[in-house]
mmCIF file of C-alpha atoms and ligand atoms in Angstrom:
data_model
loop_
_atom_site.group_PDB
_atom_site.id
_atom_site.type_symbol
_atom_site.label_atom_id
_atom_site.label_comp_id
_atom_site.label_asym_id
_atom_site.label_seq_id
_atom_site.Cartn_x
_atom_site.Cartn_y
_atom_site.Cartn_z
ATOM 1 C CA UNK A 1 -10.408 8.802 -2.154
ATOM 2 C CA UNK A 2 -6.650 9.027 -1.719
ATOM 3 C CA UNK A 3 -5.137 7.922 1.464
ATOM 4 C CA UNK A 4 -2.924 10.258 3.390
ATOM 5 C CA UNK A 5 0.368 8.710 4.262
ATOM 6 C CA UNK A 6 0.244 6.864 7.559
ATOM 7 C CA UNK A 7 3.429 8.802 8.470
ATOM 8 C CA UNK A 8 2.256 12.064 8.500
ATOM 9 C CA UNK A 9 4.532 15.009 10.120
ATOM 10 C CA UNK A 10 3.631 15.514 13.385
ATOM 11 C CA UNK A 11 2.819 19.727 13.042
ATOM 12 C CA UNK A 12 0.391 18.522 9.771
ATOM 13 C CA UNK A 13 -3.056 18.165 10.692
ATOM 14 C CA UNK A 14 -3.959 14.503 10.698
ATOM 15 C CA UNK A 15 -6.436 13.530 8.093
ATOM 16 C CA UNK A 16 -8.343 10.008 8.891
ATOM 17 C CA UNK A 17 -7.016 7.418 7.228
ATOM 18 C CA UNK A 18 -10.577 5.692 7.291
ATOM 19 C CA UNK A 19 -14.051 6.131 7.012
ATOM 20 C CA UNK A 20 -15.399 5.767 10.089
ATOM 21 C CA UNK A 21 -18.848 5.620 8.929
ATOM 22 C CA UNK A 22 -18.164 2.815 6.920
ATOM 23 C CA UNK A 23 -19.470 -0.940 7.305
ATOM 24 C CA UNK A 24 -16.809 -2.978 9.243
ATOM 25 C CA UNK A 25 -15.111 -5.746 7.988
ATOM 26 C CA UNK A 26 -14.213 -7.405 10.800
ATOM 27 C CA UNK A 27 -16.842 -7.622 13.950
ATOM 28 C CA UNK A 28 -16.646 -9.746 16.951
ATOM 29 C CA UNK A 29 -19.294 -9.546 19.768
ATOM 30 C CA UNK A 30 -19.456 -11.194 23.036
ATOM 31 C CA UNK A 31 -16.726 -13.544 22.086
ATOM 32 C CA UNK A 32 -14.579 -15.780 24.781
ATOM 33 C CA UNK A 33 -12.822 -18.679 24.365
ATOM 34 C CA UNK A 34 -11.536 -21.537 27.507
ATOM 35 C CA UNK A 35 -8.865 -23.970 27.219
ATOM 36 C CA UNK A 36 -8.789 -26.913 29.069
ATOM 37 C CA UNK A 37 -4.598 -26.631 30.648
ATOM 38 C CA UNK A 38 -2.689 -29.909 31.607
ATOM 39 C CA UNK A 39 -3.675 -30.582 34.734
ATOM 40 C CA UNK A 40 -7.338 -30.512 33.550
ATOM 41 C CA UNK A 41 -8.525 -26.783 34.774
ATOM 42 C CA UNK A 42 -9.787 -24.542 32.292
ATOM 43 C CA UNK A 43 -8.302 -21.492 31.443
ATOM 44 C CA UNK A 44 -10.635 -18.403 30.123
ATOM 45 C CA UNK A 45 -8.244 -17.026 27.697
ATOM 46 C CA UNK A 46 -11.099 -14.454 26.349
ATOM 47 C CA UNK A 47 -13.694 -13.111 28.635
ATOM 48 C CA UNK A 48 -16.367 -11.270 26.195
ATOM 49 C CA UNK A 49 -14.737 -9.312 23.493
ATOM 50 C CA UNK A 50 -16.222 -6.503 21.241
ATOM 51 C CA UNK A 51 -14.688 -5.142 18.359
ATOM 52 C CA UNK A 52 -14.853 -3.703 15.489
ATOM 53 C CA UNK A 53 -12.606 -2.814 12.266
ATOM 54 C CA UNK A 54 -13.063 -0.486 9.190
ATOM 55 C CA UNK A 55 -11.851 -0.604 5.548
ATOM 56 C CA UNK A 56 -8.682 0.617 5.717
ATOM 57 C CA UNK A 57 -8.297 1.296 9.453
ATOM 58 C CA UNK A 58 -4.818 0.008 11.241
ATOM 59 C CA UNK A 59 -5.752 -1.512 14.967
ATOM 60 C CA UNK A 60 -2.999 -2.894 17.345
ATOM 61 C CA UNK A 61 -3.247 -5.654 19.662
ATOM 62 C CA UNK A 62 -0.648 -5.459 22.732
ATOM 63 C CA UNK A 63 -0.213 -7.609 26.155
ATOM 64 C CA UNK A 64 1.979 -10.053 28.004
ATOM 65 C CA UNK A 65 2.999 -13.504 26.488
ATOM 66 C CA UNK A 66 0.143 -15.495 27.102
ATOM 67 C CA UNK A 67 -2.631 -13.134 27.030
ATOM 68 C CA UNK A 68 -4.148 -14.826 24.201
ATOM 69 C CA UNK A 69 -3.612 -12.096 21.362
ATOM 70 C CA UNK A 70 -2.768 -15.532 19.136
ATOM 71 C CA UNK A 71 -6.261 -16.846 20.168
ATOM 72 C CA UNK A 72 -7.667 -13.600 19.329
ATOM 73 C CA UNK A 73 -6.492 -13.359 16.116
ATOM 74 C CA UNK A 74 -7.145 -16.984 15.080
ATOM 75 C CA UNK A 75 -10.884 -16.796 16.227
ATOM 76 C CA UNK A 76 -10.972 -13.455 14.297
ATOM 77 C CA UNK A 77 -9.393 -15.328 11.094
ATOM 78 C CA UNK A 78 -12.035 -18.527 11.758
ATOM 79 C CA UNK A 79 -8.985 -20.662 12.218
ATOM 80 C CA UNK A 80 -10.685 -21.387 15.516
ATOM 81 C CA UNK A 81 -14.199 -21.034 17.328
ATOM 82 C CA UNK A 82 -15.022 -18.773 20.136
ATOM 83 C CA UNK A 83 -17.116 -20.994 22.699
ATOM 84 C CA UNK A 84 -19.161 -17.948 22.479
ATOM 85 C CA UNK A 85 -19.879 -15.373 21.072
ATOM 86 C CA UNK A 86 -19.478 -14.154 16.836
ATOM 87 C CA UNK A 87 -17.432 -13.083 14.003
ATOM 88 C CA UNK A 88 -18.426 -12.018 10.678
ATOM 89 C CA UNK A 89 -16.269 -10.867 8.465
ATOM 90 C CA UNK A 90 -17.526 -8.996 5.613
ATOM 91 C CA UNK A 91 -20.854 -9.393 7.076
ATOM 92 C CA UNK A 92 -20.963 -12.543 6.654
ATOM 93 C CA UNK A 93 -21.200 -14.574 9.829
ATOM 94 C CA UNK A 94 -18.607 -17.118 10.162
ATOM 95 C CA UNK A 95 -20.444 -19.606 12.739
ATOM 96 C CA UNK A 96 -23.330 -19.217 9.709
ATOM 97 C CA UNK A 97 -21.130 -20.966 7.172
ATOM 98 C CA UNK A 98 -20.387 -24.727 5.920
ATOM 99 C CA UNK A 99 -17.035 -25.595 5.232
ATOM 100 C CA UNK A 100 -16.768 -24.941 1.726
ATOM 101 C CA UNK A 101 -17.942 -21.646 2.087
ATOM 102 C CA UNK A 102 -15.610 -21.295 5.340
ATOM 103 C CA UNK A 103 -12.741 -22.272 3.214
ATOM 104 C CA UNK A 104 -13.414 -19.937 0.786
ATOM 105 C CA UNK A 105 -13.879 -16.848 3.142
ATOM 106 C CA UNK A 106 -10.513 -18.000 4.428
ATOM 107 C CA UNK A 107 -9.072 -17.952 1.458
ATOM 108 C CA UNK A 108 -10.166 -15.170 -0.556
ATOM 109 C CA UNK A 109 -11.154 -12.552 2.179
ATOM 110 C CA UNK A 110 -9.003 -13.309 5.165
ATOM 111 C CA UNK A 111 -4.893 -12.399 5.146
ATOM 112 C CA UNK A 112 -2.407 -14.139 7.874
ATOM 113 C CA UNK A 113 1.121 -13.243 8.820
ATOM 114 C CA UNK A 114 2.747 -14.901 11.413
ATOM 115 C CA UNK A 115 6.157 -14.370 12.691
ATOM 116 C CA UNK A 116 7.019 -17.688 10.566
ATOM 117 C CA UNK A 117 6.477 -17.403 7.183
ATOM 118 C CA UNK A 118 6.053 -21.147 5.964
ATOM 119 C CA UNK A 119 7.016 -19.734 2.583
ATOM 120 C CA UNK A 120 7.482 -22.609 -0.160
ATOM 121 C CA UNK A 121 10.800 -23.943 -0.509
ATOM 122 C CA UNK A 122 10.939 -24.430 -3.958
ATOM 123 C CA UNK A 123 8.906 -22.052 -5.702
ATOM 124 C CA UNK A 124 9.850 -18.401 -6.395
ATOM 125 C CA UNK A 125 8.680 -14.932 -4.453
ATOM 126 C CA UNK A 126 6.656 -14.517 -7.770
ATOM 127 C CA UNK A 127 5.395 -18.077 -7.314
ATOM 128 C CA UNK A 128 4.639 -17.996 -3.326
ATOM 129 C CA UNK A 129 2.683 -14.361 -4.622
ATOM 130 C CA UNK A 130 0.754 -16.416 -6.670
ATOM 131 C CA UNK A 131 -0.019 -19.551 -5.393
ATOM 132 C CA UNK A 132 -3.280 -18.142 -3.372
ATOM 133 C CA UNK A 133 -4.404 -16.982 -6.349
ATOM 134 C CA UNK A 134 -4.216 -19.869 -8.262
ATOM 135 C CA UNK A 135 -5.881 -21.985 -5.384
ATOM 136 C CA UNK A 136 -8.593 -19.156 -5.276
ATOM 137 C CA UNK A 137 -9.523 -19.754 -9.139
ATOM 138 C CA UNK A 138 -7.703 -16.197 -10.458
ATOM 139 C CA UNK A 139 -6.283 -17.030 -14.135
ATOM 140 C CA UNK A 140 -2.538 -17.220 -14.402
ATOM 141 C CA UNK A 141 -2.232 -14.524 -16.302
ATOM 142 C CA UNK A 142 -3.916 -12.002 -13.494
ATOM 143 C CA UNK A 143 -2.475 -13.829 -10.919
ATOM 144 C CA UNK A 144 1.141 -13.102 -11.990
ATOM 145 C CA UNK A 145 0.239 -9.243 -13.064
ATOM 146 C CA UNK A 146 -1.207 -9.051 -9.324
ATOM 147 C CA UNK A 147 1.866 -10.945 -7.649
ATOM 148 C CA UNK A 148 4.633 -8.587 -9.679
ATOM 149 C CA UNK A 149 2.422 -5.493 -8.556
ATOM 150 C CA UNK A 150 2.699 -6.686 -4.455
ATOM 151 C CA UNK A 151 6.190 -7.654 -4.746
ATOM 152 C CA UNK A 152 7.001 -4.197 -6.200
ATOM 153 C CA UNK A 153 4.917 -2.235 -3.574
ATOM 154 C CA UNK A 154 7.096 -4.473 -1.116
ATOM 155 C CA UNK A 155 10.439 -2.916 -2.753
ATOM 156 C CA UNK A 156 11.062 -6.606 -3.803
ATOM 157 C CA UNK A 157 10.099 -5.896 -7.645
ATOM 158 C CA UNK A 158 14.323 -7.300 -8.547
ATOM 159 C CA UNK A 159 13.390 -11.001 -5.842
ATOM 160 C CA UNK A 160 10.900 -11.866 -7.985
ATOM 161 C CA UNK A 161 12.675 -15.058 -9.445
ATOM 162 C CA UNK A 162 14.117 -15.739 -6.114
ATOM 163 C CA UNK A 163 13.569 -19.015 -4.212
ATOM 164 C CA UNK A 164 13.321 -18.366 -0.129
ATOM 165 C CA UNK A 165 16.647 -19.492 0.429
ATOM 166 C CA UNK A 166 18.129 -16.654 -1.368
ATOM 167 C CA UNK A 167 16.594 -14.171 0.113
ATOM 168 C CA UNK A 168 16.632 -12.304 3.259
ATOM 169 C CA UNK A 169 14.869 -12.718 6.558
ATOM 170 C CA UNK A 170 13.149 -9.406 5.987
ATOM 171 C CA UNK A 171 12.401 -10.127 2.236
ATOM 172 C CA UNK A 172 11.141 -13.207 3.315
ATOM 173 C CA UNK A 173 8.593 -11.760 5.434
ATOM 174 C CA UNK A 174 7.881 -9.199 2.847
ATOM 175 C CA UNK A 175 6.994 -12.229 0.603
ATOM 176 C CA UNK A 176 4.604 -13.467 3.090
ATOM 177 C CA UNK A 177 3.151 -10.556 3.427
ATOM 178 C CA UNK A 178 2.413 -9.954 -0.003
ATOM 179 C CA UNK A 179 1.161 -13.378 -0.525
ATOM 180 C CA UNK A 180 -1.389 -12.717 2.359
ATOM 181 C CA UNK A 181 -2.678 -9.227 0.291
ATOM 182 C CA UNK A 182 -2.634 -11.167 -2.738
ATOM 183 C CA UNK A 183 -6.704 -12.166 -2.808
ATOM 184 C CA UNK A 184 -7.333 -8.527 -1.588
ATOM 185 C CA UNK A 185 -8.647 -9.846 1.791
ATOM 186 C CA UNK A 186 -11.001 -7.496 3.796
ATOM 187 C CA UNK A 187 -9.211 -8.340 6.883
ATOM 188 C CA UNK A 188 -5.431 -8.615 7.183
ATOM 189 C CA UNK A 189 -4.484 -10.234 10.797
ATOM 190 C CA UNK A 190 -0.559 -10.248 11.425
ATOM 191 C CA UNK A 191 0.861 -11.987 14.386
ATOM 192 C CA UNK A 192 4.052 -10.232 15.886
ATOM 193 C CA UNK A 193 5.554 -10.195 11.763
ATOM 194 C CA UNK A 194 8.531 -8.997 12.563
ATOM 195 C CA UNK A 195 9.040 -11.198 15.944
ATOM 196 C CA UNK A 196 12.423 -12.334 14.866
ATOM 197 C CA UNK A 197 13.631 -9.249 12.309
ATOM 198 C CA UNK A 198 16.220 -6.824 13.643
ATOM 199 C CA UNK A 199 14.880 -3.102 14.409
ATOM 200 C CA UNK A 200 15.285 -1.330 10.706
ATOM 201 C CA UNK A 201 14.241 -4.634 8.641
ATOM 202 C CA UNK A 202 10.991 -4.676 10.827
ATOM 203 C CA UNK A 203 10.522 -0.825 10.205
ATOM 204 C CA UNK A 204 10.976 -1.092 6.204
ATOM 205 C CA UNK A 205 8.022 -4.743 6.873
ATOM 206 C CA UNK A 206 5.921 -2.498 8.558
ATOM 207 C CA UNK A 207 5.951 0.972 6.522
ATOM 208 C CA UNK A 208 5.058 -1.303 3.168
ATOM 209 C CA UNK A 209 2.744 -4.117 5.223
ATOM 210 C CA UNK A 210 0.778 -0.407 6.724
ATOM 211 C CA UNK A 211 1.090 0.977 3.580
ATOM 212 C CA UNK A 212 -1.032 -1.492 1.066
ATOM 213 C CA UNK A 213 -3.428 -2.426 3.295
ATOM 214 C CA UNK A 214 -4.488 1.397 3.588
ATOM 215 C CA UNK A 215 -4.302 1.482 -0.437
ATOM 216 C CA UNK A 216 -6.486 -1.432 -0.477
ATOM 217 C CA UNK A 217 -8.957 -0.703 2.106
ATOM 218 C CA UNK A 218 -7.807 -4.044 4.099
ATOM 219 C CA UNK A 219 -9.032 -3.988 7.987
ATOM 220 C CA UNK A 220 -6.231 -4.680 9.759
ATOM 221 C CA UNK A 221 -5.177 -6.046 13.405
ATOM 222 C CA UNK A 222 -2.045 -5.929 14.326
ATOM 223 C CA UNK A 223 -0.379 -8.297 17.588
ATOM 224 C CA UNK A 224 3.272 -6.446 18.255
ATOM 225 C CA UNK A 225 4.972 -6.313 21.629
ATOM 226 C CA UNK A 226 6.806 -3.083 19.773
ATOM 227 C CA UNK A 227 4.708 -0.300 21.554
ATOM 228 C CA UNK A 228 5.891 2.379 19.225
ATOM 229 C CA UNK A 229 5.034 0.405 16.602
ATOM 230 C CA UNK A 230 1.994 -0.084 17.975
ATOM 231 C CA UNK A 231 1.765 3.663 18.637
ATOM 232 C CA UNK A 232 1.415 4.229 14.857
ATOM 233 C CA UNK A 233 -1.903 2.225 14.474
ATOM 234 C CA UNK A 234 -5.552 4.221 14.354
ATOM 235 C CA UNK A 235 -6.092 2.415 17.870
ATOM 236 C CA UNK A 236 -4.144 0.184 20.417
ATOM 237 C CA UNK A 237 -6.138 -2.087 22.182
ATOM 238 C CA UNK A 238 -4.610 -3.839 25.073
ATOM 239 C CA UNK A 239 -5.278 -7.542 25.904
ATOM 240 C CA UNK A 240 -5.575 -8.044 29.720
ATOM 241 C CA UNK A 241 -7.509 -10.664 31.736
ATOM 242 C CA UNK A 242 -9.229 -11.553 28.592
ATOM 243 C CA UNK A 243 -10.686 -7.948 28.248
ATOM 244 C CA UNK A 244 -9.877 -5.632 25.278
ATOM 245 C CA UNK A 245 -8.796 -2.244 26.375
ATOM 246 C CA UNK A 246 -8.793 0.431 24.700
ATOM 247 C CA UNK A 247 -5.292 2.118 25.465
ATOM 248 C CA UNK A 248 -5.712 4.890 22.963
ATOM 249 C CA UNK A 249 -3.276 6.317 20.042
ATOM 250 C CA UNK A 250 -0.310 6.290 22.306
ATOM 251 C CA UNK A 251 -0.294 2.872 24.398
ATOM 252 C CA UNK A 252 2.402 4.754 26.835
ATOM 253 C CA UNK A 253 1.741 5.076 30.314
ATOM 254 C CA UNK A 254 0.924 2.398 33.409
ATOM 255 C CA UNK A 255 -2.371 1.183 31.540
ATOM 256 C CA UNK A 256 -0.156 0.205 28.860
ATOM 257 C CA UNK A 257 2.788 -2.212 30.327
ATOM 258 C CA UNK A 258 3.660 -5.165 28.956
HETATM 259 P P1 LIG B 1 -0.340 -14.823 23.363
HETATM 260 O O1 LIG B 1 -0.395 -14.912 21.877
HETATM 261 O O2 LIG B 1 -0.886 -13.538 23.911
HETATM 262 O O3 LIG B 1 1.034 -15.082 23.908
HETATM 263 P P2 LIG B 1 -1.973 -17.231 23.295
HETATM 264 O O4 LIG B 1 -3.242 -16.822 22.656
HETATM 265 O O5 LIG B 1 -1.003 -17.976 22.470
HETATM 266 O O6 LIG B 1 -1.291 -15.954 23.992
HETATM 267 O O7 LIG B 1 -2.307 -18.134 24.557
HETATM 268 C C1 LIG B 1 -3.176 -17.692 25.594
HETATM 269 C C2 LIG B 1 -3.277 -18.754 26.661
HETATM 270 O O8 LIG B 1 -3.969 -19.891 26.166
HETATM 271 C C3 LIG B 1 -1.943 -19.276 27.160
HETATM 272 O O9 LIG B 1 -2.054 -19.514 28.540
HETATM 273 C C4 LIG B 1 -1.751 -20.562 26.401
HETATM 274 O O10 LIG B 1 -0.964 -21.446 27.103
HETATM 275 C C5 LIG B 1 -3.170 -21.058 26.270
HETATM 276 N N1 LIG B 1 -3.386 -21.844 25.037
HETATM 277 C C6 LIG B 1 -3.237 -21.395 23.766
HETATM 278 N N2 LIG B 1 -3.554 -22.361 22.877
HETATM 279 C C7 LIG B 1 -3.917 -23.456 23.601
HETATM 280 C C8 LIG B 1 -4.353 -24.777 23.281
HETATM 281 N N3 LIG B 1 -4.505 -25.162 21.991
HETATM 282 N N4 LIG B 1 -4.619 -25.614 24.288
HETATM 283 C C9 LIG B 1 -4.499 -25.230 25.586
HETATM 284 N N5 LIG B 1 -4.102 -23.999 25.951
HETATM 285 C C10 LIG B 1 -3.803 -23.116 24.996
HETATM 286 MG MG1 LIG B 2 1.073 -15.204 20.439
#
């Protein structure tokens, strides 16, 4: 099936970009999550959160600082547990799993961005592209082939040989965001990617970070406080009082304040 262009002219009928009736990737029921704060009271970050994201489809995640979109995203990514509550990714349920098969569903079928890349110093883009890869068993060979393809769908196919330091902010994150498609993860979580990225550098991230994961069928959630970025997603979903809202295509509006 070839995927329509998430930028499709407004007057052009708007095809789906994803199959709805297709098994989700990502699915979290009945999930919350407490902290216990500083002076000992706990604070119920997540109150009981559903959701549920397709091959391919684009969700955004918006809401004040502190609304726990970060805790969201790393129960979602099993970088942390909900106190209650599920997530399977894949299907496969992630409260279900030892750690060696945890750290290989993290590995291979799980993608992070965050607003810091943590990029390798030393090594090049092509390198950093491959690295996951390499940890994830893929042969050299493939890995490379695999890392050149992502860095060229990234419009960073002449930073290949570059180290970090000689690169942009924005290629930078480009590199990270490559390296997080680079085991073809089912489910791509990025966390405010272009927090620090001036207004066309984050534009040029996000049309080629929107772009492959609707090639490659990736789920993806996206945590932006950029509501017309977040505007361009399938569906917004607003984080407030530890409830998911569903704010529609067009997060505008009173519902929608951040
Ligand atoms: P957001 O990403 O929306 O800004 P976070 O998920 O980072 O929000 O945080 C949500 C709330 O949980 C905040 O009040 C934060 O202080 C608190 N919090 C986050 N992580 C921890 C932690 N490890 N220990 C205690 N409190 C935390
Ligand atoms: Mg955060």
């Amino acid at each position: 099936m070839s995927s329509p262009s998430p930028f499709t002219p407004a007057d052009e009928p708007a095809a789906p970009r994803f199959d709805a009736s297709a098994a989700p990737s990502i699915v979290a029921r009945g999930v919350s999550k407490s902290y216990v704060g500083g002076d000992g009271s706990r604070i119920q970050v997540l109150g009981s959160v559903d959701l549920e994201v397709r091959p391919g489809e684009l969700v955004s995640v918006i809401g004040q600082s502190g609304s726990g979109k970060s805790t969201l995203l790393h129960v979602l990514g099993a970088l942390d547990h909900p106190d209650t509550g599920e997530v399977s990714i894949g299907g496969q349920r992630v409260s279900s799993l030892k750690e060696e098969p945890l750290a290989l569903l993290r590995s291979r079928s799980i993608g992070f961005v965050f607003q810091f890349h943590h990029l390798l110093r030393e090594f090049s883009a092509l390198e950093n592209v491959m690295m996951p890869q390499l940890i994830a068993g893929t042969p050299t060979g493939r890995a490379r082939d695999r890392a050149r393809e992502l860095l060229e769908l990234m419009g960073l196919g002449a930073r290949a040989e570059h180290k970090p330091a000689q690169l942009s902010g924005g290629e930078q994150q480009r590199v990270a965001v490559a390296r997080a498609l680079a085991n073809r993860p089912l489910a791509l979580l990025a966390d405010e990617p272009s927090g620090n990225l001036d207004p066309d550098t984050s534009e040029r991230l996000h049309d080629a970070l929107f772009r492959v994961c609707q090639e490659e069928r990736a789920a993806m959630v996206l945590v932006t406080h950029d509501l017309g970025l977040a505007a361009r997603a399938d569906r917004v979903l607003r984080l407030h009082g530890g409830q998911l809202v569903n704010v529609g295509p067009e997060p505008s509006g009173p519902a929608a304040g951040e």
